[in-house]
Amino acid sequence: MKKKLSEGLSALVKAATGIDGLDEITGGGLPTGRPTLVCGSAGCGKTMLAMEFLVRGATEFDEPGVFMMFEENAAELTANVRSLGFDLEGLISEKKIVLDYVHIERSEIEETGEYDLEGLFIRLGHAIDSIGAKRVVLDTIEALFAGLPNQAVLRAELRRLFRWLKDRGMTAVITGEKGDGNAITRYGLEEYVADCVIILDQRIREQVSTRRLRVLKYRGTAHGMNEYPFLISPHGFSVLPITSLLLEHGVSTKRVPTGIERLDEMLGGQGVFQGSSVLVSGSSGTGKSSIAAKFIETACKRGERALFFAYEESAAQIVRNMRSVDIDLQPWIDRGLLQIHSSRPTLQGLEQHLVLMHDAVQSFRPTVVVVDPISNLTLADDDSEVKPTLMRLIDFLKKEQITAVFTSLITSGDAVSAPEDTLLGVSSLMDTWLLLRNVEFTGERNRTIFVRKSRGMAHSNQVREFILSDRGIDLVDVYLGGDRVLTGSARVAQEAQERDAATLRGEDHERKLRQLDSKRKAIEAQIAALQAEAEADSEEVHFAIAQELLQQKATHRNADAMKHQRSGSTEQLEDVVETTA
Amino acid sequence: MTAPAVHASDDENTPELAFQLRLYIAGQTVKSVAAIANLKRICETHLARRYSIEVIDLTEAPHLAVRDQILAIPTLVRRLPAPIKKIIGDLSNEERVLIGLDIHSDGV
């Protein structure tokens, strides 16, 4: 209640259309109780917009509606909107919608004297009263200009009609054909319907058509002024305003491994967040698709479902080619865990691709989606369109907590100058951005990878060499020497050189140690020899001393003996011998 | 459905010349009243005893407007002879009415 009151005070009351995106652009819907003009060229979706406005009004907002058509008859219209999933017959039998086909054949009509279009008013009034309608669509009332000769009367009556609709409080949508040149409508209907004017446009660029919507004017309220791409999907009309991204999707802290161990290491050791979007960019042949395929294979191995949108290769080709890097996708396709949707980007407009993706995701319910590559989805010079569309896709995937991997091709010219700049528009939408680069050096091209950004996790700042081989995908440290990064065989050569040098150094050490050892042994031998010599010397000295002592004693004894003999006492001689011994 | 069908022709010998006319009006407006008067006068003058007129007031029977694809008021519908013809306006221009009804002024 409070909300309604404040709305009434602050701005005019609006009738929600229930159309995705349109209510966001118009800030709540079309002006209640007033007519809105929807104009555009043939085939741009005016009738679909008007019909959805009516059907949603009847089914979602309890506002029955009258559809008065001047070009198609009821059977044609019913068949046409059935493709949008609208069951008109059911709504008609429930008295929620009335169809009235107003047909006027110029050749059958003769004009004589004064007249007015009271018959139209009566028909419309009767239809409105029969179901208590709140909404009215007049599609396309300009057909009357072709059917009625007196345009002065017609104009006066149209003016009266729009006033009458206002007086009855009908929220009306009037469709009109786009005029030539700058004219909004062919017959100047905008003169009478001045409250709200919406322009639909269908443009063809490079043989691919895209539809756009713009709110030209909306009296008394603020509204989005831009052109917004829109699409007509099996679920109805859908406008893609940037503002519909309310950024309120839940986030997960669960991490999803990429399947490449060392890449996970670079991403804080655990891979990317579930429900995040990953951009893998690089010039051709850098291995973008392989990373995406590995990611998918890993998801399938976990028993999760994955969806692969391929815009470069057919499904069979992808399966075959991925086998060359030891990724076999076929078993997962067979087990129903993987679907590959291949199509040419030029097959249809961007919005149609989006619809297709939307439907595929809705029905298959995967946890991982790969788009390979997004750069093919659009033409390089039309980024303004791809961004909101992509934003819408990412938003949708995030809401569903689906992890998405987008690859993006950087053309070789850009890769040299500024590979990052070319993706600025898209990269800001991504949570994780892996950049693959070719490094050409000494007649060889090698792949490197680094994490350009990864929101919400510690990530490596290192450049790694990215190797694709029949053993799969691997990342190795690059050689950092001097001022350059070496990869490939240059790295291998450098590593071999390093290894040899190390071996040499090792041998040198051993030799030195051995030399030292033998020197020590020599010294020890010398010491032993000297000791032996010293021992020999000391033995000789002792021997000499002993000899001298013996000689001395002998001398003494001789002297004593002689002395004794000279004195003549035998006993005394014997005593002397004992003491000297 | 107000005004009763006016049967002014009893001539059963010339059924192929019978004009079956239906006039749609919306209330007793100036244009409606003028149209009824004009139509009666023209029929009496040129189609004496060879016509029938049914006047339908849509303000009283709005659902009938769909049947003959009525937008303009007044509208005169020539139901027979085929093909169906419609004349819109108050029928004040007698010559145009005769052309519209495929009646030649000599009454053939």
XYZ file of C-alpha atoms in Angstrom:
689
model
C 0.000 0.000 0.000
C 2.732 2.361 1.010
C 4.581 1.658 -2.185
C 1.539 2.358 -4.302
C 0.937 5.629 -2.554
C 4.461 6.873 -3.024
C 4.413 5.835 -6.650
C 1.234 7.755 -7.181
C 2.683 10.831 -5.591
C 6.088 10.784 -7.183
C 5.191 9.822 -10.714
C 2.345 8.671 -12.812
C 0.949 5.236 -12.299
C 2.372 2.593 -14.575
C 0.994 -0.660 -15.833
C 3.613 -3.373 -15.816
C 3.966 -5.080 -19.143
C 5.527 -8.204 -17.712
C 7.953 -8.120 -20.625
C 11.528 -8.889 -19.624
C 13.557 -5.735 -19.620
C 10.873 -3.345 -20.852
C 9.599 -2.623 -17.375
C 13.147 -1.820 -16.286
C 13.672 0.637 -19.131
C 10.363 2.380 -18.562
C 10.692 2.332 -14.812
C 7.696 0.160 -14.195
C 5.723 -0.200 -17.388
C 3.480 1.793 -19.690
C 1.409 4.736 -18.486
C -1.772 3.414 -16.935
C -4.956 4.645 -18.556
C -3.112 6.224 -21.464
C -2.226 5.174 -24.959
C 1.302 4.197 -25.943
C 2.466 4.238 -29.516
C 4.694 1.388 -30.629
C 6.083 1.936 -34.062
C 8.556 0.279 -36.348
C 8.975 -1.157 -39.779
C 7.291 -4.320 -40.952
C 8.376 -7.500 -39.212
C 10.156 -5.874 -36.307
C 7.877 -7.310 -33.657
C 5.239 -4.648 -32.973
C 2.422 -7.146 -32.885
C 4.378 -9.511 -30.663
C 5.120 -6.750 -28.190
C 1.507 -5.641 -28.142
C 0.240 -9.180 -27.769
C 2.581 -10.018 -24.940
C 1.561 -6.818 -23.172
C -2.010 -8.019 -23.381
C -1.419 -11.662 -22.504
C 0.798 -10.849 -19.520
C -1.747 -8.303 -18.398
C -4.473 -10.926 -18.508
C -2.458 -13.739 -16.944
C -0.132 -11.982 -14.503
C -1.778 -8.715 -13.537
C -5.444 -9.628 -13.703
C -6.110 -6.998 -16.352
C -8.152 -8.437 -19.204
C -7.555 -6.988 -22.612
C -9.006 -6.370 -26.038
C -6.916 -6.949 -29.116
C -8.340 -5.122 -32.069
C -6.471 -6.010 -35.212
C -6.678 -4.395 -38.592
C -4.229 -6.469 -40.606
C -4.214 -10.084 -39.487
C -7.344 -12.057 -38.795
C -7.938 -13.907 -35.556
C -6.848 -17.299 -36.861
C -3.575 -15.943 -38.239
C -2.807 -14.060 -35.068
C -3.594 -17.018 -32.852
C -1.285 -19.189 -34.895
C 1.459 -16.581 -34.835
C 1.485 -16.071 -31.105
C 1.242 -19.770 -30.405
C 4.926 -19.861 -31.282
C 5.487 -17.692 -28.206
C 3.671 -20.177 -26.061
C 0.551 -18.031 -25.675
C -2.663 -19.952 -25.574
C -5.001 -17.328 -26.956
C -7.911 -19.690 -27.421
C -7.765 -20.622 -23.764
C -7.618 -16.994 -22.677
C -10.510 -16.137 -24.955
C -12.676 -18.894 -23.544
C -11.777 -17.738 -20.024
C -13.002 -14.299 -21.029
C -9.652 -12.725 -20.365
C -8.955 -11.648 -23.893
C -11.168 -10.601 -26.782
C -9.948 -10.559 -30.331
C -11.690 -8.350 -32.851
C -10.626 -8.351 -36.443
C -11.546 -5.127 -38.164
C -11.395 -5.550 -41.864
C -12.033 -2.833 -44.327
C -11.929 -3.301 -48.067
C -11.591 -0.105 -50.010
C -13.051 -1.576 -53.171
C -16.252 -2.496 -51.368
C -16.813 0.954 -50.013
C -18.496 3.918 -51.524
C -18.558 7.183 -49.684
C -21.529 9.459 -49.794
C -22.125 12.276 -47.388
C -21.122 12.701 -43.811
C -20.141 9.874 -41.510
C -18.102 9.118 -38.448
C -16.465 6.023 -36.969
C -18.978 5.459 -34.242
C -19.175 1.832 -35.361
C -15.555 1.324 -34.313
C -16.223 2.935 -30.942
C -19.235 0.741 -30.416
C -17.342 -2.392 -31.302
C -14.458 -1.512 -29.049
C -16.751 -0.430 -26.248
C -18.706 -3.633 -26.524
C -15.569 -5.751 -26.452
C -14.231 -3.871 -23.420
C -17.487 -4.216 -21.538
C -17.874 -7.882 -22.337
C -14.810 -8.839 -20.263
C -14.195 -5.753 -18.164
C -10.995 -4.998 -20.037
C -8.296 -2.740 -18.676
C -5.961 -2.979 -21.630
C -6.483 -2.360 -25.314
C -4.321 -2.989 -28.335
C -5.012 -1.459 -31.725
C -2.851 -3.229 -34.288
C -2.284 -1.469 -36.762
C -4.903 1.228 -36.843
C -3.142 2.929 -39.744
C -4.667 0.316 -42.003
C -7.748 2.507 -41.813
C -5.972 5.173 -43.821
C -5.838 2.782 -46.710
C -9.445 1.699 -46.282
C -11.204 4.998 -45.768
C -11.074 7.684 -48.383
C -11.801 10.711 -46.240
C -8.673 11.332 -44.240
C -9.993 14.479 -42.595
C -12.799 12.477 -41.000
C -10.423 9.691 -40.082
C -7.976 11.995 -38.353
C -10.712 13.703 -36.418
C -12.073 10.340 -35.384
C -8.693 8.982 -34.327
C -8.170 12.003 -32.134
C -11.570 11.324 -30.625
C -10.742 7.628 -30.248
C -7.576 8.220 -28.266
C -9.341 10.694 -26.024
C -12.135 8.203 -25.586
C -9.653 5.478 -24.601
C -8.152 7.825 -22.031
C -11.566 8.713 -20.688
C -12.340 5.054 -20.258
C -9.035 4.600 -18.445
C -7.680 2.073 -20.910
C -3.992 1.346 -20.937
C -3.604 1.079 -24.662
C -0.926 0.072 -27.092
C -1.318 1.425 -30.592
C 1.028 0.117 -33.207
C 2.088 2.111 -36.213
C 4.160 1.579 -39.289
C 7.418 3.477 -39.464
C 7.311 6.392 -41.883
C 9.817 7.344 -44.556
C 12.817 9.405 -43.595
C 12.513 10.969 -40.186
C 8.799 10.427 -39.792
C 8.026 8.297 -36.776
C 4.906 6.876 -38.324
C 3.639 6.907 -41.869
C 0.433 8.778 -41.016
C 1.676 10.867 -38.128
C -0.065 8.961 -35.369
C 2.434 10.403 -32.893
C 0.382 13.610 -33.157
C -2.435 11.960 -31.267
C -0.563 9.658 -28.963
C 1.770 11.905 -27.112
C 2.223 10.155 -23.810
C 4.621 7.383 -24.624
C 6.317 6.428 -27.859
C 8.391 3.276 -28.283
C 10.338 2.637 -31.447
C 11.282 -0.809 -32.653
C 13.922 -1.252 -35.244
C 15.349 -4.107 -37.191
C 18.781 -3.579 -38.586
C 20.752 -5.803 -40.834
C 24.472 -5.651 -40.647
C 26.633 -8.064 -42.560
C 23.564 -10.126 -43.372
C 22.723 -10.639 -39.738
C 19.728 -8.849 -38.361
C 19.312 -7.498 -34.886
C 16.269 -5.917 -33.358
C 16.411 -2.873 -31.126
C 14.006 -0.999 -28.953
C 14.077 2.614 -27.873
C 11.735 4.665 -25.737
C 11.523 7.858 -27.753
C 9.421 9.686 -25.267
C 7.574 9.045 -22.074
C 5.774 12.067 -20.790
C 6.156 12.763 -17.108
C 8.684 10.106 -16.247
C 12.329 9.282 -16.534
C 13.178 6.455 -18.867
C 16.133 4.742 -20.465
C 17.134 6.708 -23.544
C 19.351 4.123 -25.172
C 18.673 1.635 -27.854
C 18.334 -1.795 -26.392
C 18.636 -5.025 -28.343
C 15.644 -7.239 -27.943
C 14.654 -10.655 -29.042
C 11.565 -12.669 -29.598
C 12.125 -16.020 -27.989
C 9.893 -19.039 -27.536
C 9.130 -17.535 -24.140
C 8.158 -14.165 -25.472
C 9.567 -10.752 -25.992
C 12.771 -9.905 -24.198
C 14.615 -6.602 -24.053
C 18.213 -6.541 -22.923
C 18.762 -3.453 -20.855
C 22.033 -3.173 -18.997
C 20.084 -1.940 -16.022
C 18.353 -5.253 -15.641
C 21.587 -6.442 -14.129
C 20.769 -5.789 -10.559
C 23.826 -7.793 -9.521
C 21.976 -9.538 -6.787
C 22.734 -13.115 -7.650
C 23.931 -15.337 -4.863
C 27.613 -16.176 -4.775
C 29.315 -19.411 -4.011
C 32.561 -19.953 -2.197
C 32.836 -23.406 -3.653
C 35.797 -23.808 -5.939
C 35.843 -25.695 -9.211
C 39.136 -27.163 -10.379
C 40.056 -26.455 -13.967
C 41.463 -29.905 -14.536
C 44.940 -28.536 -15.054
C 46.707 -28.994 -11.772
C 49.275 -26.322 -12.168
C 46.658 -23.867 -13.395
C 44.689 -24.494 -10.238
C 47.878 -23.798 -8.354
C 48.092 -20.442 -10.068
C 44.505 -19.746 -9.049
C 45.109 -19.920 -5.358
C 45.530 -23.664 -5.466
C 41.866 -24.561 -5.884
C 40.651 -23.362 -9.269
C 37.859 -20.899 -9.995
C 34.720 -20.121 -8.031
C 31.581 -21.978 -8.922
C 29.251 -19.755 -10.900
C 31.993 -17.396 -11.965
C 32.842 -16.483 -15.523
C 36.235 -17.237 -16.938
C 37.642 -15.549 -20.001
C 40.392 -17.334 -21.867
C 41.822 -15.063 -24.490
C 44.668 -15.352 -26.908
C 45.519 -15.294 -30.559
C 44.816 -18.282 -32.724
C 46.527 -21.526 -31.818
C 47.329 -20.570 -28.266
C 45.248 -23.396 -26.834
C 42.076 -21.648 -25.746
C 39.749 -24.418 -26.786
C 41.929 -27.037 -25.157
C 41.675 -25.318 -21.801
C 37.923 -25.089 -22.237
C 37.700 -28.750 -23.227
C 39.806 -29.793 -20.260
C 37.519 -27.853 -18.008
C 34.537 -29.663 -19.458
C 36.161 -33.060 -19.220
C 36.968 -32.424 -15.579
C 33.385 -31.442 -14.857
C 32.110 -34.582 -16.574
C 34.534 -36.687 -14.591
C 32.964 -35.273 -11.462
C 29.644 -36.482 -12.867
C 28.359 -32.998 -13.662
C 26.711 -31.912 -16.871
C 28.420 -29.582 -19.282
C 27.320 -27.627 -22.303
C 29.671 -26.643 -25.110
C 28.629 -23.917 -27.561
C 30.999 -24.117 -30.471
C 31.091 -21.458 -33.149
C 34.199 -22.606 -34.963
C 34.179 -26.367 -35.163
C 31.593 -29.080 -35.480
C 30.993 -31.424 -32.575
C 32.727 -34.326 -34.292
C 35.704 -32.172 -35.117
C 36.060 -31.003 -31.543
C 35.949 -34.566 -30.245
C 38.572 -35.677 -32.743
C 40.870 -32.726 -32.204
C 40.736 -32.854 -28.440
C 41.892 -36.457 -28.515
C 45.240 -35.145 -29.736
C 45.779 -33.526 -26.352
C 44.546 -36.539 -24.431
C 41.050 -35.231 -23.807
C 38.355 -37.695 -24.810
C 34.935 -36.108 -24.840
C 33.060 -38.846 -26.647
C 32.347 -41.008 -23.577
C 30.711 -38.066 -21.851
C 28.569 -37.330 -24.879
C 27.525 -40.979 -24.936
C 26.662 -40.897 -21.265
C 24.583 -37.786 -21.718
C 26.759 -35.584 -19.544
C 27.972 -33.413 -22.377
C 26.144 -31.622 -25.149
C 27.924 -29.828 -27.934
C 25.936 -27.226 -29.854
C 27.729 -26.226 -32.994
C 26.554 -23.511 -35.292
C 27.849 -20.774 -37.505
C 27.794 -17.416 -35.782
C 26.319 -15.904 -38.906
C 23.450 -18.350 -38.833
C 21.403 -15.843 -36.904
C 21.577 -12.601 -35.028
C 23.222 -12.320 -31.682
C 19.966 -12.233 -29.833
C 18.857 -15.442 -31.476
C 22.051 -17.119 -30.365
C 21.339 -15.925 -26.889
C 17.867 -17.380 -27.036
C 19.264 -20.686 -28.193
C 21.793 -20.742 -25.366
C 19.145 -19.752 -22.896
C 16.889 -22.590 -23.952
C 19.686 -25.139 -24.062
C 20.821 -24.191 -20.575
C 17.267 -24.240 -19.264
C 16.562 -27.682 -20.594
C 19.950 -29.351 -19.996
C 20.737 -27.764 -16.624
C 24.532 -27.967 -16.818
C 26.977 -26.792 -14.162
C 29.561 -25.768 -16.703
C 29.032 -23.863 -19.931
C 31.658 -23.137 -22.543
C 31.260 -20.614 -25.325
C 33.992 -21.040 -27.877
C 34.616 -18.362 -28.903
C 32.539 -15.323 -27.960
C 34.569 -13.234 -30.360
C 32.946 -15.101 -33.222
C 29.494 -14.288 -31.998
C 29.771 -10.781 -33.183
C 31.693 -8.617 -35.539
C 34.655 -6.936 -34.015
C 33.349 -3.451 -34.744
C 30.096 -3.950 -32.962
C 31.125 -4.282 -29.361
C 28.377 -2.006 -28.150
C 25.919 -4.710 -28.951
C 27.803 -7.702 -27.755
C 28.458 -6.312 -24.332
C 24.897 -5.963 -23.081
C 23.981 -9.237 -24.679
C 26.892 -10.998 -23.104
C 26.139 -9.293 -19.854
C 22.685 -10.710 -20.016
C 24.050 -14.164 -20.685
C 26.577 -13.968 -17.868
C 23.943 -12.669 -15.547
C 21.695 -15.534 -16.410
C 24.438 -18.112 -15.917
C 25.438 -16.570 -12.614
C 21.904 -16.647 -11.408
C 21.838 -20.345 -12.192
C 25.232 -20.815 -10.488
C 26.748 -22.123 -13.678
C 30.463 -21.761 -14.179
C 31.116 -20.332 -17.607
C 34.230 -20.388 -19.730
C 34.373 -17.983 -22.629
C 37.196 -18.095 -25.078
C 38.037 -15.063 -27.094
C 40.193 -14.770 -30.137
C 42.562 -11.865 -30.327
C 43.523 -11.118 -33.878
C 47.224 -11.212 -34.514
C 47.461 -7.498 -35.176
C 46.068 -6.691 -31.779
C 48.148 -9.273 -30.061
C 51.297 -7.420 -30.946
C 50.192 -3.973 -29.916
C 47.810 -4.346 -27.008
C 46.117 -7.674 -26.581
C 44.375 -6.563 -23.435
C 42.748 -3.465 -24.791
C 40.724 -5.240 -27.417
C 38.776 -7.048 -24.757
C 38.268 -4.257 -22.298
C 34.557 -4.168 -22.888
C 34.100 -7.828 -22.250
C 36.809 -8.485 -19.706
C 35.221 -6.282 -17.088
C 32.331 -8.711 -16.997
C 34.603 -11.617 -16.238
C 35.724 -12.854 -12.856
C 38.811 -14.658 -14.031
C 40.859 -13.837 -17.066
C 43.515 -16.157 -18.406
C 45.691 -14.711 -21.084
C 47.473 -16.997 -23.505
C 50.309 -15.700 -25.577
C 52.656 -16.904 -28.219
C 56.295 -16.263 -27.598
C 58.457 -16.433 -30.657
C 62.174 -16.799 -30.085
C 65.018 -18.488 -31.873
C 62.870 -19.808 -34.681
C 60.298 -21.348 -32.461
C 56.838 -20.462 -31.214
C 55.776 -21.421 -27.737
C 52.719 -20.844 -25.620
C 52.661 -19.018 -22.338
C 49.851 -18.482 -19.922
C 49.235 -16.128 -17.071
C 46.383 -15.088 -14.857
C 45.522 -11.546 -15.797
C 42.927 -11.258 -13.098
C 40.968 -13.446 -10.780
C 38.491 -11.810 -8.497
C 38.357 -12.837 -4.893
C 41.332 -15.161 -4.705
C 45.071 -15.038 -4.399
C 46.503 -15.779 -7.783
C 49.933 -16.201 -9.227
C 51.631 -13.363 -11.018
C 53.924 -15.758 -12.836
C 54.078 -16.488 -16.515
C 54.048 -20.203 -17.125
C 54.827 -22.109 -20.235
C 51.781 -23.885 -21.489
C 52.465 -27.209 -23.137
C 50.013 -29.153 -25.241
C 51.097 -32.657 -26.038
C 49.631 -36.078 -26.517
C 50.068 -36.523 -22.794
C 47.664 -33.682 -22.229
C 47.991 -30.165 -20.980
C 50.761 -29.117 -18.652
C 52.214 -25.950 -17.326
C 55.899 -25.633 -16.603
C 57.974 -22.862 -15.145
C 59.581 -20.733 -17.744
C 63.320 -20.062 -17.542
C 64.024 -16.629 -16.281
C 67.569 -15.657 -17.057
C 69.082 -12.276 -17.633
C 66.287 -10.112 -18.952
C 64.320 -12.623 -20.935
C 61.875 -15.411 -20.474
C 62.852 -18.603 -22.212
C 60.372 -21.182 -23.370
C 60.335 -24.297 -25.474
C 63.613 -25.709 -26.706
C 65.428 -22.552 -25.691
C 64.284 -23.321 -22.167
C 65.232 -26.965 -22.556
C 68.677 -26.001 -23.900
C 69.172 -23.548 -21.119
C 68.152 -26.155 -18.591
C 70.615 -28.682 -20.107
C 73.346 -26.119 -19.993
C 72.605 -25.432 -16.394
C 72.638 -29.117 -15.666
C 75.998 -29.636 -17.347
C 77.506 -26.741 -15.527
C 76.241 -28.141 -12.268
C 77.723 -31.545 -13.054
C 81.065 -29.978 -13.829
C 81.057 -28.000 -10.705
C 80.242 -31.111 -8.752
C 83.129 -33.007 -10.253
C 85.496 -30.175 -9.486
C 84.519 -30.231 -5.860
C 85.085 -33.932 -5.619
C 88.493 -33.625 -7.200
C 89.453 -30.928 -4.746
C 88.283 -33.013 -1.883
C 90.252 -35.967 -3.145
C 93.338 -33.808 -3.529
C 92.944 -32.556 -0.029
C 92.541 -36.076 1.189
C 95.665 -37.361 -0.418
C 97.612 -34.361 0.761
C 96.480 -35.062 4.246
C 97.519 -38.666 3.861
C 100.940 -37.603 2.614
C 101.382 -35.324 5.580
C 100.340 -38.060 7.934
C 102.883 -40.397 6.317
C 105.504 -37.772 6.755
C 104.595 -37.391 10.383
C 104.830 -41.159 10.858
C 108.229 -41.252 9.167
C 109.523 -38.454 11.334
C 108.197 -40.101 14.443
C 109.898 -43.351 13.422
C 113.076 -41.446 12.829
C 112.816 -39.791 16.181
C 112.201 -43.121 17.837
C 115.204 -44.601 16.036
C 117.325 -41.668 17.147
C 116.263 -41.995 20.756
C 116.899 -45.721 20.703
C 120.399 -45.080 19.362
C 121.031 -42.510 22.042
C 119.916 -44.926 24.793
C 122.047 -47.613 23.238
C 125.077 -45.363 23.160
C 124.478 -44.312 26.740
C 124.165 -47.909 27.850
C 127.293 -48.812 25.923
C 129.207 -45.985 27.522
C 127.995 -47.021 30.940
C 129.064 -50.592 30.303
C 132.414 -49.451 29.116
C 132.685 -47.226 32.137
C 131.830 -50.084 34.472
C 134.206 -52.365 32.695
C 136.822 -49.743 33.043
C 135.999 -49.365 36.734
C 136.054 -53.106 37.268
C 139.324 -53.457 35.521
C 140.631 -50.647 37.593
C 139.339 -52.195 40.836
C 140.509 -55.617 39.828
C 143.783 -54.195 39.145
C 143.747 -52.347 42.433
C 142.617 -55.515 44.247
C 145.139 -57.629 42.609
C 147.672 -55.080 43.642
C 146.324 -55.205 47.242
C 145.619 -58.994 47.226
C 141.981 -59.463 48.693
C 139.644 -61.785 46.751
C 136.534 -61.055 48.886
C 136.879 -57.390 48.373
C 137.003 -57.933 44.653
C 133.782 -59.902 44.711
C 132.036 -57.096 46.707
C 133.012 -54.554 44.198
C 131.564 -56.612 41.335
C 128.206 -56.920 43.140
C 127.838 -53.185 43.745
C 128.599 -52.230 40.205
C 126.015 -54.736 38.875
C -32.939 -4.059 -34.294
C -35.310 -1.269 -33.635
C -36.765 -0.355 -36.920
C -38.639 -3.314 -38.303
C -37.563 -4.568 -41.654
C -39.391 -2.647 -44.300
C -40.675 -4.925 -46.956
C -41.647 -2.879 -49.878
C -41.461 -5.555 -52.449
C -44.017 -8.314 -52.945
C -43.022 -9.088 -56.436
C -42.086 -12.734 -56.286
C -41.614 -12.918 -60.053
C -38.440 -10.937 -60.060
C -36.458 -12.291 -57.112
C -33.144 -11.889 -58.906
C -33.666 -8.155 -58.858
C -34.443 -7.990 -55.162
C -32.212 -5.640 -53.173
C -31.604 -6.728 -49.627
C -30.287 -3.726 -47.751
C -29.121 -3.237 -44.211
C -28.573 0.178 -42.693
C -26.422 0.510 -39.601
C -26.961 3.561 -37.402
C -25.986 4.528 -33.877
C -28.792 6.220 -32.061
C -31.025 8.919 -33.464
C -28.302 11.261 -34.564
C -28.680 13.824 -37.287
C -26.673 11.687 -39.669
C -28.664 8.566 -38.851
C -32.003 10.214 -39.308
C -30.843 11.774 -42.572
C -29.524 8.436 -43.794
C -32.797 6.636 -43.137
C -34.781 9.328 -44.909
C -32.395 9.462 -47.850
C -32.359 5.701 -48.255
C -36.125 5.387 -48.244
C -36.477 8.120 -50.816
C -33.873 6.662 -53.160
C -35.299 3.150 -52.911
C -38.809 4.325 -53.546
C -37.647 6.285 -56.546
C -35.414 3.705 -58.170
C -36.209 0.314 -56.675
C -39.900 0.437 -56.046
C -41.156 -2.930 -54.805
C -37.769 -4.521 -55.381
C -36.062 -3.880 -52.060
C -36.026 -4.646 -48.386
C -34.385 -2.511 -45.709
C -33.261 -3.604 -42.261
C -32.208 -0.798 -39.946
C -29.874 -1.775 -37.118
C -29.123 0.566 -34.252
C -25.724 -0.450 -32.887
C -26.215 1.420 -29.641
C -28.793 -1.216 -28.830
C -27.159 -4.203 -30.478
C -23.414 -3.510 -30.447
C -22.485 -7.126 -31.060
C -23.933 -6.904 -34.559
C -21.229 -4.470 -35.656
C -18.767 -7.333 -36.042
C -20.966 -9.289 -38.414
C -20.775 -6.857 -41.296
C -17.450 -5.298 -40.352
C -19.014 -1.979 -39.482
C -16.761 0.926 -38.602
C -18.344 3.996 -40.089
C -21.774 5.182 -39.130
C -24.047 5.296 -41.001
C -23.185 2.338 -43.221
C -25.480 0.878 -45.789
C -24.781 -2.729 -46.716
C -26.094 -4.228 -49.919
C -26.386 -7.879 -49.009
C -28.086 -8.876 -52.239
C -27.514 -8.969 -55.079
C -23.966 -10.215 -54.582
C -21.282 -9.021 -54.231
C -21.648 -7.270 -50.923
C -21.290 -3.538 -51.211
C -20.945 -0.910 -48.571
C -21.828 2.707 -48.704
C -20.796 4.916 -45.852
C -22.171 8.330 -45.040
C -25.598 9.875 -44.690
C -26.485 8.976 -48.310
C -27.053 12.616 -49.167
C -25.436 12.291 -52.578
C -28.031 10.350 -54.511
C -25.878 9.810 -57.549
C -23.094 8.233 -55.493
C -25.573 6.011 -53.701
C -26.886 4.727 -56.998
C -23.348 4.036 -58.204
C -22.558 2.335 -54.932
C -25.624 0.132 -55.167
C -25.025 -0.525 -58.861
C -28.362 0.964 -59.782
C -28.632 2.905 -62.964
C -30.670 6.049 -62.719
C -33.157 4.710 -65.271
C -34.136 2.081 -62.727
C -32.835 -1.040 -64.429
